[in-house]
Short mmCIF file of C-alpha atoms in Angstrom, two decimals:
data_model
loop_
_atom_site.label_atom_id
_atom_site.label_comp_id
_atom_site.label_asym_id
_atom_site.label_seq_id
_atom_site.Cartn_x
_atom_site.Cartn_y
_atom_site.Cartn_z
CA MET J 747 243.56 282.72 68.15
CA VAL J 748 241.23 281.20 70.66
CA VAL J 749 241.49 277.63 71.74
CA GLU J 750 238.11 276.53 70.96
CA ALA J 751 236.16 273.36 72.62
CA GLY J 752 234.68 272.49 69.35
CA LYS J 753 237.67 272.60 67.32
CA LEU J 754 239.54 270.63 70.04
CA ARG J 755 237.05 267.93 69.83
CA GLU J 756 237.17 267.92 65.97
CA PHE J 757 241.13 267.75 65.86
CA ALA J 758 241.17 265.10 68.64
CA ALA J 759 238.68 262.94 66.82
CA ALA J 760 240.75 263.37 63.54
CA THR J 761 243.79 262.26 65.20
CA GLY J 762 242.28 259.34 66.81
CA SER J 763 242.09 260.65 70.49
CA SER J 764 238.98 260.56 72.78
CA HIS J 765 241.06 261.76 75.90
CA PRO J 766 238.68 263.51 78.32
CA ALA J 767 241.26 266.17 78.63
CA TYR J 768 240.35 267.20 75.08
CA VAL J 769 236.76 266.27 74.60
CA CYS J 770 235.10 266.40 78.02
CA ALA J 771 232.91 269.29 79.40
CA HIS J 772 235.89 269.96 81.67
CA ALA J 773 238.58 269.68 78.99
CA ASP J 774 241.89 271.43 80.13
CA SER J 775 244.41 270.84 77.56
CA SER J 776 245.18 270.61 73.82
CA PRO J 777 246.93 268.06 71.60
CA PRO J 778 250.80 268.60 71.12
CA THR J 779 250.17 269.43 67.32
CA PHE J 780 247.01 271.24 67.89
CA LEU J 781 248.68 274.90 67.44
CA ILE J 782 249.00 274.10 63.80
CA THR J 783 245.26 275.24 63.66
CA LYS J 784 246.91 278.79 63.91
CA ARG J 785 246.63 278.91 60.11
CA LEU J 786 242.72 279.41 60.53
CA TRP J 787 243.53 282.66 62.34
CA GLN J 788 246.30 283.82 60.35
CA ALA J 789 246.59 286.65 57.84
CA ASP J 790 246.76 285.54 54.33
CA ASP J 791 250.24 286.63 53.53
CA ASP J 792 253.10 284.22 52.76
CA PRO J 793 255.31 283.68 55.52
CA TRP J 794 258.08 282.51 53.34
CA ALA J 795 258.11 285.67 51.36
CA ASP J 796 261.29 287.05 52.74
CA THR J 797 263.29 283.81 52.18
CA GLY J 798 263.19 283.81 48.49
CA LEU J 799 261.85 280.33 48.45
CA ASP J 800 258.92 279.53 46.03
CA PRO J 801 255.91 278.64 47.99
CA ALA J 802 254.78 276.18 45.03
CA ARG J 803 258.13 274.19 45.36
CA ILE J 804 258.82 274.10 49.05
CA LEU J 805 257.81 270.78 51.10
CA HIS J 806 257.11 270.43 54.71
CA ALA J 807 260.08 268.70 56.21
CA GLY J 808 259.32 268.97 59.90
CA GLU J 809 257.49 270.57 62.80
CA GLU J 810 258.23 271.17 66.43
CA PHE J 811 256.31 272.48 69.42
CA ALA J 812 257.65 273.47 72.82
CA PHE J 813 255.50 274.41 75.66
CA THR J 814 256.52 276.28 78.87
CA GLY J 815 253.98 274.42 80.66
CA PRO J 816 250.93 272.18 80.09
CA PRO J 817 249.49 272.99 76.58
CA PRO J 818 246.57 275.57 76.63
CA GLY J 819 243.21 274.34 77.28
CA PRO J 820 239.98 275.75 75.78
CA GLY J 821 239.06 279.12 76.34
CA THR J 822 242.67 280.38 76.24
CA THR J 823 243.10 283.52 73.90
CA LEU J 824 246.58 283.21 72.35
CA THR J 825 248.48 285.95 70.38
CA PHE J 826 250.94 284.85 68.06
CA ASP J 827 253.94 286.29 65.98
CA SER J 828 256.17 284.51 63.54
CA HIS J 829 259.38 285.34 62.11
CA ILE J 830 262.03 283.48 59.87
CA GLU J 831 264.64 282.13 62.18
CA LYS J 832 267.07 280.78 59.77
CA VAL J 833 267.71 279.93 56.05
CA PHE J 834 270.69 277.26 55.35
CA THR J 835 271.64 274.88 52.63
CA LYS J 836 272.59 271.38 52.75
CA ARG J 837 273.78 269.03 49.96
CA GLY J 838 271.04 266.31 49.07
CA ARG J 839 271.92 262.51 49.44
CA ARG J 840 271.47 262.19 45.84
CA GLY J 841 273.47 265.38 44.99
CA GLY J 842 272.19 268.84 44.48
CA GLU J 843 271.60 271.57 47.05
CA LEU J 844 268.81 271.69 49.29
CA THR J 845 267.50 274.97 50.90
CA PHE J 846 265.82 274.87 54.09
CA ALA J 847 264.09 277.53 56.22
CA VAL J 848 262.82 277.67 59.71
CA LEU J 849 259.85 279.76 60.60
CA CYS J 850 259.68 280.37 64.35
CA THR J 851 256.15 281.22 65.91
CA GLU J 852 255.83 282.30 69.58
CA TYR J 853 252.52 281.99 71.30
CA ARG J 854 251.50 284.35 74.30
CA ASP J 855 248.44 284.11 76.54
CA GLU J 856 246.07 286.91 77.62
CA ALA J 857 248.71 287.79 80.47
CA GLY J 858 251.48 288.16 77.90
CA ALA J 859 253.14 284.96 79.34
CA LEU J 860 254.98 282.58 76.68
CA ARG J 861 253.07 279.48 76.40
CA ALA J 862 254.40 277.63 73.28
CA THR J 863 256.89 278.08 70.44
CA SER J 864 256.52 276.27 67.22
CA ARG J 865 259.23 275.87 64.53
CA THR J 866 258.12 275.02 60.97
CA THR J 867 260.96 273.70 58.63
CA VAL J 868 260.66 273.68 54.88
CA VAL J 869 262.75 272.42 52.12
CA GLN J 870 263.34 273.46 48.46
CA PRO J 871 263.42 271.60 46.03
CA GLY J 872 264.26 268.14 47.35
CA GLN J 873 264.55 265.29 44.77
CA THR J 874 262.48 263.06 46.88
CA PRO J 875 259.10 264.31 47.26
CA LEU J 876 258.41 264.89 51.09
CA GLU J 877 255.39 266.89 52.10
CA PRO J 878 253.93 269.52 49.80
CA ARG J 879 252.58 272.63 51.72
CA MET N 773 256.61 258.91 90.34
CA THR N 774 256.81 255.87 88.18
CA LEU N 775 256.98 255.93 84.24
CA PRO N 776 254.00 254.00 82.89
CA LYS N 777 255.14 251.17 80.65
CA PRO N 778 255.33 252.07 76.74
CA PRO N 779 252.03 251.41 74.99
CA VAL N 780 251.65 248.36 72.77
CA PRO N 781 251.89 249.39 68.85
CA ARG N 782 248.81 250.98 67.59
CA VAL N 783 247.63 249.96 64.24
CA VAL N 784 245.78 252.37 62.23
CA GLY N 785 244.14 251.64 58.66
CA PRO N 786 243.89 250.74 56.07
CA VAL N 787 243.92 254.66 55.94
CA THR N 788 241.33 256.37 53.57
CA LEU N 789 240.87 259.68 51.83
CA THR N 790 238.13 260.17 54.65
CA ASP N 791 240.96 260.18 57.28
CA PHE N 792 243.01 262.71 55.47
CA VAL N 793 239.97 265.07 54.72
CA ARG N 794 238.66 264.95 58.14
CA TYR N 795 242.17 266.12 59.61
CA GLN N 796 242.37 268.71 56.87
CA GLY N 797 239.00 270.31 57.73
CA ALA N 798 240.18 269.94 61.42
CA SER N 799 243.58 271.67 60.90
CA GLY N 800 242.52 274.16 58.22
CA ASP N 801 245.09 272.81 55.87
CA LEU N 802 243.12 272.26 52.73
CA ASN N 803 246.04 271.65 50.37
CA PRO N 804 244.33 269.63 47.66
CA VAL N 805 247.20 267.40 46.89
CA HIS N 806 245.91 265.29 49.86
CA HIS N 807 242.40 264.80 48.46
CA ASP N 808 241.90 265.82 44.86
CA PRO N 809 243.43 263.22 42.34
CA ALA N 810 243.75 265.88 39.59
CA ALA N 811 245.61 268.34 41.92
CA ALA N 812 247.89 265.48 43.17
CA ALA N 813 248.66 264.53 39.37
CA SER N 814 249.62 268.09 38.41
CA ALA N 815 251.95 268.16 41.39
CA GLY N 816 253.76 265.12 40.10
CA PHE N 817 252.05 262.65 42.56
CA PRO N 818 250.45 259.33 41.35
CA ARG N 819 247.47 259.90 43.68
CA PRO N 820 246.54 262.02 46.72
CA PHE N 821 248.68 261.09 49.97
CA ALA N 822 248.34 261.78 53.66
CA PRO N 823 249.08 264.97 55.40
CA GLY N 824 252.31 264.50 57.20
CA MET N 825 250.67 266.60 60.25
CA TRP N 826 247.84 263.93 60.40
CA ALA N 827 250.28 261.11 61.03
CA ALA N 828 252.21 263.29 63.46
CA GLY N 829 248.91 263.82 65.28
CA LEU N 830 248.49 260.05 65.50
CA LEU N 831 251.81 259.87 67.27
CA GLY N 832 250.74 262.68 69.50
CA THR N 833 247.69 260.75 70.49
CA LEU N 834 249.84 257.77 71.15
CA ALA N 835 252.12 259.71 73.34
CA THR N 836 249.51 261.66 75.18
CA ASP N 837 247.50 258.40 76.10
CA TRP N 838 250.66 257.00 77.64
CA LEU N 839 252.14 259.97 79.41
CA GLY N 840 249.20 262.42 79.72
CA PRO N 841 248.03 265.53 77.82
CA GLN N 842 249.21 267.94 80.48
CA ASN N 843 252.73 266.74 80.56
CA VAL N 844 253.89 267.27 77.04
CA ARG N 845 256.74 269.96 76.93
CA ARG N 846 258.15 269.17 73.47
CA PHE N 847 256.92 267.37 70.38
CA SER N 848 259.22 267.43 67.19
CA VAL N 849 258.20 265.59 64.00
CA ARG N 850 260.02 264.89 60.83
CA PHE N 851 258.49 263.62 57.83
CA ALA N 852 260.60 260.89 55.98
CA GLU N 853 258.16 258.95 53.48
CA GLN N 854 254.77 259.53 52.24
CA ILE N 855 251.65 257.64 53.42
CA TRP N 856 249.02 256.56 50.67
CA PRO N 857 245.45 255.45 50.98
CA GLY N 858 245.16 251.77 51.83
CA ASP N 859 248.29 251.95 53.77
CA VAL N 860 248.23 250.16 57.01
CA LEU N 861 250.23 252.23 59.79
CA THR N 862 251.80 250.99 62.78
CA CYS N 863 252.69 253.55 65.65
CA THR N 864 255.17 252.75 68.32
CA ALA N 865 256.67 254.57 71.20
CA GLU N 866 259.67 254.05 73.35
CA VAL N 867 261.73 255.65 75.95
CA LEU N 868 265.03 257.30 74.73
CA ALA N 869 266.44 258.67 78.08
CA GLY N 870 265.39 259.68 81.56
CA PRO N 871 263.96 260.26 84.04
CA ASP N 872 267.22 260.68 86.10
CA ASP N 873 267.55 261.57 89.54
CA GLY N 874 266.12 264.84 89.99
CA THR N 875 265.09 265.22 86.56
CA PRO N 876 261.35 264.66 86.17
CA LEU N 877 261.61 264.55 82.26
CA VAL N 878 261.54 261.70 79.85
CA ASP N 879 262.40 261.65 76.36
CA VAL N 880 260.61 259.34 74.15
CA ALA N 881 260.71 258.25 70.37
CA LEU N 882 257.75 257.74 68.41
CA THR N 883 257.56 256.30 64.95
CA CYS N 884 254.89 255.74 62.39
CA ARG N 885 255.72 252.92 60.08
CA ARG N 886 254.12 251.85 56.73
CA GLN N 887 253.15 248.11 56.18
CA THR N 888 256.65 248.02 54.26
CA GLY N 889 258.28 248.81 57.36
CA ALA N 890 259.57 251.95 56.34
CA ALA N 891 259.36 254.95 58.92
CA ALA N 892 257.03 257.37 57.34
CA VAL N 893 256.93 259.86 60.43
CA VAL N 894 259.33 260.05 63.17
CA ALA N 895 258.93 262.08 66.36
CA THR N 896 260.61 262.73 69.60
CA ALA N 897 258.91 264.30 72.64
CA THR N 898 259.85 265.41 76.12
CA PHE N 899 257.33 264.83 78.71
CA VAL N 900 257.16 265.33 82.61
CA VAL N 901 256.92 261.99 84.16
CA PRO N 902 253.12 261.80 85.18
CA VAL N 903 252.27 261.64 88.96
CA GLU N 904 249.58 259.10 88.09
CA VAL N 905 248.75 256.60 85.46
CA PRO N 906 246.76 258.60 82.74
CA HIS N 907 243.61 257.54 80.96
CA ALA N 908 244.57 255.10 78.35
CA GLY N 909 242.68 255.00 74.95
#
């Protein structure tokens, strides 16, 4: 994916930011959750296929982004690769078993340096609706 | 190296479907449960509700206005409760730990509450302590 100036401005506006580091002509950063836009560059396959979870039933439980330095700025070309990191079960507060899965994605820049890692946690089924994907 | 004071709470809303749709376009997540009443109903929800990552983005903005976009090193968000059109959100930030001697990192907690007082989205983040007070707003 390419971190694009126009997409950055659009994302910043949608999340209530007018910070010059995102929106000015010399923008040099990206918002902490901006890498979620990788989906626009992603192949259409289901990343959860190997977990046995049902894409129609899983809910978004959480998301984490870790950066090795400042977040990538506009013009940076990132290559990303995802894998299922873990699948585990927990007993729900209202009984029943919840299955969680974590998808780990690593983002490397043009030089091959690791710039960021994201972790997407989903849960199935969950008796309290959280966040459908 | 002085840690800027935590920001005053930021109130957002009443939130609208337009807020959700704008974020969905920006992020590339066009899940219809966030804007299409029929899709929300068929998924078992009374009406469309906010994308959790939209509220996460609001918390990211509060944090980066406070501590600087270049300084974030970790941002972790958990979804606790849904946000509905008409809700008025209050986003708050506080220091959890640091910076300690020799460790220029600060851990902060960010919370997005609904008008009911319930926390809808909670985040923790780690920032490098800024060397100068960043742009605010």
